[in-house]
Amino acid sequence: MKEKIIKINYEHFGWNVLSKFSVLANNEKNIILLFADFFVIEKKTNQLSGRVVVFGGSGSLGRSLITLFNKNNWEVTSIGTRANDEATHNIVVSNDESLEVQGKKVIQDTSSLLNGEKYDAILCVAGGFCMGNLAKEDFLETADLMLKKILNPSLIASKLSTVNLKEDGFLMLTGVADLQSTPGYIGYGIAKAAVHHLFNSIASKGRGLPKNTKFMAILPATIDTSNNRKAMPDADFSQWIPLDLLTRRIFEYTNGTLSVPQGKMVQITTKNGDTNFVEL
């Protein structure tokens, strides 16, 4: 009789399980199992959790989302005017191109990348901000820029969902909290109001989305990002939404940890460090 060590590596619900057994054997055909010595269990690192598109992947919220999705084994396609090195794929568009040209490029490029597959989620967090009332010399220029940075990506994301989003997939747009008149930044306000109108139309019958699509819009107030701190160094940051908290919340909507408030806008505000999510 002699002792043998046998290692068995097998899969169970997406986990790698390595079991080491000590056995006694008197020949190769008669093996008597004595005991399991130990188990080593590790999550498979190469198992794909899902496929997600992030519009605005080079912005503060987009970058934060892509980092988190990467850590959780998602295939991420970033769409925007700049590439994101962390993304699995990048589709770079130019604001000098028309909405139609950008949209056709995004649909064509994503279809090529997918090779017959579909996305689990399409998230639009693209944005920007410009001050400017009617008296500003560059008012028309900045208003046009806001439409290109805020409304156009939302339109393309919504159209893309009709082509390359799975049935039961997730679509999310981004508006702004407590939107009223914006005399000091008219272009921004118009663009966000248009996104709100787009979402309300999506939430109505006859929208054209894939079967059982889950969809919502987030309406955040000011998010605590490094760029916002640089732009407003004297602001009270305790009234701003923590970037990590918002990132985690969106991720949990996407992966199903949190139920999507179907067809709802969710207003997000922070007061004295306490962040609230209110369905409208």
Short mmCIF file of C-alpha atoms in Angstrom, two decimals:
data_model
loop_
_atom_site.label_atom_id
_atom_site.label_comp_id
_atom_site.label_asym_id
_atom_site.label_seq_id
_atom_site.Cartn_x
_atom_site.Cartn_y
_atom_site.Cartn_z
CA MET A 1 0.00 0.00 0.00
CA LYS A 2 1.24 3.50 -0.75
CA GLU A 3 -0.15 6.99 -0.37
CA LYS A 4 -1.08 8.99 -3.44
CA ILE A 5 -2.08 12.60 -3.85
CA ILE A 6 -4.80 13.30 -6.40
CA LYS A 7 -5.81 16.81 -7.44
CA ILE A 8 -9.18 17.34 -9.08
CA ASN A 9 -9.98 20.60 -10.82
CA TYR A 10 -13.60 21.18 -11.81
CA GLU A 11 -16.11 23.94 -12.45
CA HIS A 12 -19.19 24.68 -10.39
CA PHE A 13 -21.47 27.61 -11.18
CA GLY A 14 -18.64 29.62 -12.69
CA TRP A 15 -16.12 28.93 -9.94
CA ASN A 16 -12.86 27.01 -10.21
CA VAL A 17 -12.67 24.40 -7.46
CA LEU A 18 -9.41 22.59 -6.74
CA SER A 19 -9.68 19.62 -4.39
CA LYS A 20 -6.68 17.75 -3.05
CA PHE A 21 -7.30 14.24 -1.80
CA SER A 22 -4.99 11.85 0.02
CA VAL A 23 -5.63 8.22 -0.90
CA LEU A 24 -4.17 4.82 -0.27
CA ALA A 25 -3.83 2.53 -3.26
CA ASN A 26 -2.43 -0.96 -3.69
CA ASN A 27 -2.60 -0.71 -7.48
CA GLU A 28 -3.79 1.64 -10.22
CA LYS A 29 -7.27 0.07 -10.36
CA ASN A 30 -8.10 -0.08 -6.65
CA ILE A 31 -8.06 3.34 -5.04
CA ILE A 32 -9.53 3.86 -1.60
CA LEU A 33 -10.44 7.48 -0.80
CA LEU A 34 -9.43 8.38 2.75
CA PHE A 35 -10.08 12.10 3.16
CA ALA A 36 -10.15 15.46 1.46
CA ASP A 37 -7.12 17.43 2.51
CA PHE A 38 -8.24 20.93 1.50
CA PHE A 39 -10.23 22.93 -1.01
CA VAL A 40 -9.12 25.97 -2.95
CA ILE A 41 -11.96 27.93 -4.50
CA GLU A 42 -11.47 30.94 -6.71
CA LYS A 43 -13.72 32.91 -9.03
CA LYS A 44 -13.00 32.37 -12.67
CA THR A 45 -11.34 35.54 -13.86
CA ASN A 46 -12.06 34.96 -17.52
CA GLN A 47 -15.81 34.47 -17.24
CA LEU A 48 -17.66 37.33 -18.92
CA SER A 49 -20.27 38.92 -16.65
CA GLY A 50 -21.92 40.88 -19.43
CA ARG A 51 -21.50 43.48 -22.14
CA VAL A 52 -22.13 47.15 -21.51
CA VAL A 53 -21.87 50.36 -23.52
CA VAL A 54 -20.92 53.55 -21.70
CA PHE A 55 -21.59 56.78 -23.59
CA GLY A 56 -19.32 59.44 -22.12
CA GLY A 57 -16.68 56.93 -21.07
CA SER A 58 -13.95 59.57 -20.88
CA GLY A 59 -15.86 61.79 -18.43
CA SER A 60 -15.55 61.54 -14.65
CA LEU A 61 -18.62 59.35 -14.11
CA GLY A 62 -17.96 57.32 -17.25
CA ARG A 63 -14.37 56.57 -16.21
CA SER A 64 -15.50 55.57 -12.74
CA LEU A 65 -18.12 53.23 -14.18
CA ILE A 66 -15.71 51.61 -16.62
CA THR A 67 -13.21 50.96 -13.82
CA LEU A 68 -15.88 49.22 -11.75
CA PHE A 69 -17.25 47.18 -14.65
CA ASN A 70 -13.73 46.07 -15.53
CA LYS A 71 -13.13 44.85 -12.00
CA ASN A 72 -16.25 42.72 -12.31
CA ASN A 73 -15.36 41.11 -15.65
CA TRP A 74 -17.67 43.07 -17.93
CA GLU A 75 -16.82 43.73 -21.56
CA VAL A 76 -17.04 47.50 -21.85
CA THR A 77 -17.41 49.59 -24.98
CA SER A 78 -16.73 53.27 -24.40
CA ILE A 79 -18.27 55.77 -26.80
CA GLY A 80 -17.28 59.42 -26.82
CA THR A 81 -15.03 62.08 -28.25
CA ARG A 82 -12.00 60.59 -26.48
CA ALA A 83 -10.88 57.03 -25.88
CA ASN A 84 -10.74 55.37 -22.46
CA ASP A 85 -7.70 53.11 -22.10
CA GLU A 86 -9.48 50.91 -19.56
CA ALA A 87 -12.34 50.05 -21.90
CA THR A 88 -12.35 46.79 -23.82
CA HIS A 89 -13.38 48.67 -26.96
CA ASN A 90 -13.50 52.34 -27.92
CA ILE A 91 -15.65 54.05 -30.51
CA VAL A 92 -14.48 57.64 -30.92
CA VAL A 93 -16.80 60.15 -32.53
CA SER A 94 -16.37 63.83 -33.35
CA ASN A 95 -18.72 66.64 -32.44
CA ASP A 96 -17.86 68.13 -35.82
CA GLU A 97 -19.84 65.29 -37.39
CA SER A 98 -23.61 65.45 -37.69
CA LEU A 99 -25.91 63.49 -35.41
CA GLU A 100 -26.76 61.21 -38.33
CA VAL A 101 -23.12 60.47 -39.17
CA GLN A 102 -22.24 59.78 -35.53
CA GLY A 103 -25.25 57.53 -35.07
CA LYS A 104 -24.55 55.45 -38.16
CA LYS A 105 -20.92 55.04 -37.12
CA VAL A 106 -21.87 53.90 -33.61
CA ILE A 107 -24.43 51.38 -34.87
CA GLN A 108 -22.08 50.02 -37.53
CA ASP A 109 -19.06 49.77 -35.22
CA THR A 110 -20.94 48.19 -32.32
CA SER A 111 -22.55 45.65 -34.65
CA SER A 112 -19.12 44.71 -35.94
CA LEU A 113 -17.71 44.35 -32.41
CA LEU A 114 -20.66 42.28 -31.23
CA ASN A 115 -20.46 39.81 -34.12
CA GLY A 116 -24.03 38.67 -33.59
CA GLU A 117 -24.16 39.14 -29.81
CA LYS A 118 -26.15 41.83 -28.00
CA TYR A 119 -25.47 44.25 -25.15
CA ASP A 120 -26.82 43.64 -21.68
CA ALA A 121 -26.89 47.36 -20.92
CA ILE A 122 -26.49 50.74 -22.59
CA LEU A 123 -25.68 53.60 -20.23
CA CYS A 124 -25.54 57.23 -21.32
CA VAL A 125 -23.66 59.43 -18.86
CA ALA A 126 -22.24 61.81 -21.47
CA GLY A 127 -22.43 65.46 -20.58
CA GLY A 128 -20.78 68.81 -20.25
CA PHE A 129 -21.43 72.27 -18.88
CA CYS A 130 -21.15 75.81 -20.22
CA MET A 131 -22.29 79.06 -18.69
CA GLY A 132 -23.96 81.58 -20.93
CA ASN A 133 -26.98 83.89 -21.04
CA LEU A 134 -28.38 85.55 -24.15
CA ALA A 135 -25.96 88.47 -23.88
CA LYS A 136 -22.86 86.27 -24.16
CA GLU A 137 -21.10 86.73 -27.48
CA ASP A 138 -20.61 82.98 -27.85
CA PHE A 139 -24.14 82.08 -26.71
CA LEU A 140 -25.09 80.25 -29.91
CA GLU A 141 -21.78 78.42 -30.02
CA THR A 142 -22.05 77.16 -26.44
CA ALA A 143 -25.71 76.26 -26.86
CA ASP A 144 -24.82 74.20 -29.91
CA LEU A 145 -22.01 72.51 -27.97
CA MET A 146 -24.35 71.55 -25.13
CA LEU A 147 -26.76 69.93 -27.55
CA LYS A 148 -23.89 67.97 -29.08
CA LYS A 149 -22.47 66.86 -25.73
CA ILE A 150 -25.72 66.11 -23.90
CA LEU A 151 -28.63 65.51 -26.25
CA ASN A 152 -26.93 63.82 -29.20
CA PRO A 153 -25.36 60.96 -27.18
CA SER A 154 -28.74 60.35 -25.52
CA LEU A 155 -30.45 60.12 -28.89
CA ILE A 156 -27.81 57.77 -30.27
CA ALA A 157 -27.86 55.59 -27.14
CA SER A 158 -31.63 55.30 -27.39
CA LYS A 159 -31.49 54.40 -31.08
CA LEU A 160 -28.67 51.91 -30.47
CA SER A 161 -30.83 50.10 -27.94
CA THR A 162 -33.35 49.28 -30.68
CA VAL A 163 -30.61 47.58 -32.70
CA ASN A 164 -28.05 46.04 -30.35
CA LEU A 165 -29.64 45.72 -26.90
CA LYS A 166 -30.81 42.31 -25.67
CA GLU A 167 -34.41 41.62 -24.86
CA ASP A 168 -34.67 42.22 -21.11
CA GLY A 169 -31.67 44.56 -21.43
CA PHE A 170 -31.15 47.84 -19.55
CA LEU A 171 -31.12 51.39 -20.93
CA MET A 172 -30.24 54.38 -18.74
CA LEU A 173 -30.17 58.07 -19.64
CA THR A 174 -28.93 61.02 -17.57
CA GLY A 175 -30.83 64.23 -16.96
CA VAL A 176 -30.39 66.70 -14.11
CA ALA A 177 -32.03 67.24 -10.73
CA ASP A 178 -34.60 69.97 -10.12
CA LEU A 179 -34.53 71.35 -13.66
CA GLN A 180 -36.22 74.74 -13.90
CA SER A 181 -35.36 77.91 -15.81
CA THR A 182 -31.61 78.36 -16.36
CA PRO A 183 -31.03 81.99 -17.42
CA GLY A 184 -27.31 81.84 -16.71
CA TYR A 185 -26.69 78.62 -18.65
CA ILE A 186 -29.46 78.40 -21.20
CA GLY A 187 -27.82 75.96 -23.59
CA TYR A 188 -27.21 73.46 -20.82
CA GLY A 189 -30.78 73.74 -19.56
CA ILE A 190 -32.25 73.28 -23.04
CA ALA A 191 -30.15 70.17 -23.68
CA LYS A 192 -31.11 68.59 -20.35
CA ALA A 193 -34.78 69.46 -20.83
CA ALA A 194 -34.61 67.73 -24.21
CA VAL A 195 -33.19 64.59 -22.58
CA HIS A 196 -36.07 64.66 -20.09
CA HIS A 197 -38.52 64.91 -22.99
CA LEU A 198 -36.76 62.05 -24.77
CA PHE A 199 -37.02 59.87 -21.70
CA ASN A 200 -40.69 60.70 -21.15
CA SER A 201 -41.31 59.68 -24.75
CA ILE A 202 -39.43 56.41 -24.20
CA ALA A 203 -41.61 55.80 -21.15
CA SER A 204 -44.74 56.06 -23.31
CA LYS A 205 -46.39 53.44 -25.51
CA GLY A 206 -45.08 52.98 -29.03
CA ARG A 207 -41.46 53.65 -28.04
CA GLY A 208 -39.93 50.86 -30.18
CA LEU A 209 -37.55 49.34 -27.61
CA PRO A 210 -36.73 45.61 -27.53
CA LYS A 211 -39.10 43.33 -25.63
CA ASN A 212 -39.05 43.76 -21.85
CA THR A 213 -36.38 46.46 -21.91
CA LYS A 214 -35.69 47.89 -18.46
CA PHE A 215 -35.18 51.64 -18.64
CA MET A 216 -34.75 54.57 -16.29
CA ALA A 217 -33.11 57.99 -16.07
CA ILE A 218 -30.95 59.37 -13.31
CA LEU A 219 -31.29 63.06 -12.45
CA PRO A 220 -28.23 63.90 -10.38
CA ALA A 221 -27.42 67.22 -8.78
CA THR A 222 -23.74 68.20 -8.67
CA ILE A 223 -21.41 65.18 -8.52
CA ASP A 224 -18.25 65.37 -6.44
CA THR A 225 -15.55 65.04 -9.10
CA SER A 226 -12.05 66.45 -9.32
CA ASN A 227 -13.07 68.67 -12.24
CA ASN A 228 -16.02 70.11 -10.32
CA ARG A 229 -13.80 70.80 -7.31
CA LYS A 230 -11.33 72.64 -9.51
CA ALA A 231 -14.13 74.66 -11.10
CA MET A 232 -15.84 75.45 -7.77
CA PRO A 233 -13.15 75.28 -5.06
CA ASP A 234 -15.18 77.29 -2.54
CA ALA A 235 -18.31 75.14 -2.76
CA ASP A 236 -19.61 73.03 0.11
CA PHE A 237 -18.65 69.53 -1.02
CA SER A 238 -20.92 67.94 1.59
CA GLN A 239 -23.82 68.98 -0.66
CA TRP A 240 -22.40 67.08 -3.64
CA ILE A 241 -23.09 63.48 -4.64
CA PRO A 242 -20.11 61.18 -3.89
CA LEU A 243 -18.83 59.81 -7.19
CA ASP A 244 -18.14 56.32 -5.83
CA LEU A 245 -21.62 56.05 -4.35
CA LEU A 246 -23.30 57.02 -7.62
CA THR A 247 -21.05 54.69 -9.59
CA ARG A 248 -21.91 51.76 -7.33
CA ARG A 249 -25.62 52.53 -7.55
CA ILE A 250 -25.61 52.52 -11.35
CA PHE A 251 -23.60 49.31 -11.38
CA GLU A 252 -26.11 47.64 -9.07
CA TYR A 253 -28.99 48.69 -11.32
CA THR A 254 -27.09 47.21 -14.24
CA ASN A 255 -26.14 43.86 -12.71
CA GLY A 256 -29.55 43.30 -11.14
CA THR A 257 -28.53 43.71 -7.51
CA LEU A 258 -31.04 46.56 -7.34
CA SER A 259 -34.35 46.48 -9.15
CA VAL A 260 -34.60 49.06 -11.91
CA PRO A 261 -37.38 51.59 -11.18
CA GLN A 262 -39.01 50.87 -14.51
CA GLY A 263 -39.86 53.93 -16.56
CA LYS A 264 -38.96 56.29 -13.73
CA MET A 265 -36.69 59.26 -13.36
CA VAL A 266 -34.66 59.02 -10.16
CA GLN A 267 -33.65 62.36 -8.69
CA ILE A 268 -30.37 62.19 -6.77
CA THR A 269 -29.38 64.86 -4.27
CA THR A 270 -27.01 65.13 -1.34
CA LYS A 271 -27.53 67.27 1.74
CA ASN A 272 -24.96 67.44 4.51
CA GLY A 273 -23.37 64.22 3.30
CA ASP A 274 -26.65 62.29 3.10
CA THR A 275 -27.57 61.18 -0.43
CA ASN A 276 -31.17 60.50 -1.40
CA PHE A 277 -32.59 58.69 -4.42
CA VAL A 278 -36.18 59.75 -5.10
CA GLU A 279 -38.34 58.26 -7.86
CA LEU A 280 -40.36 60.88 -9.72
#
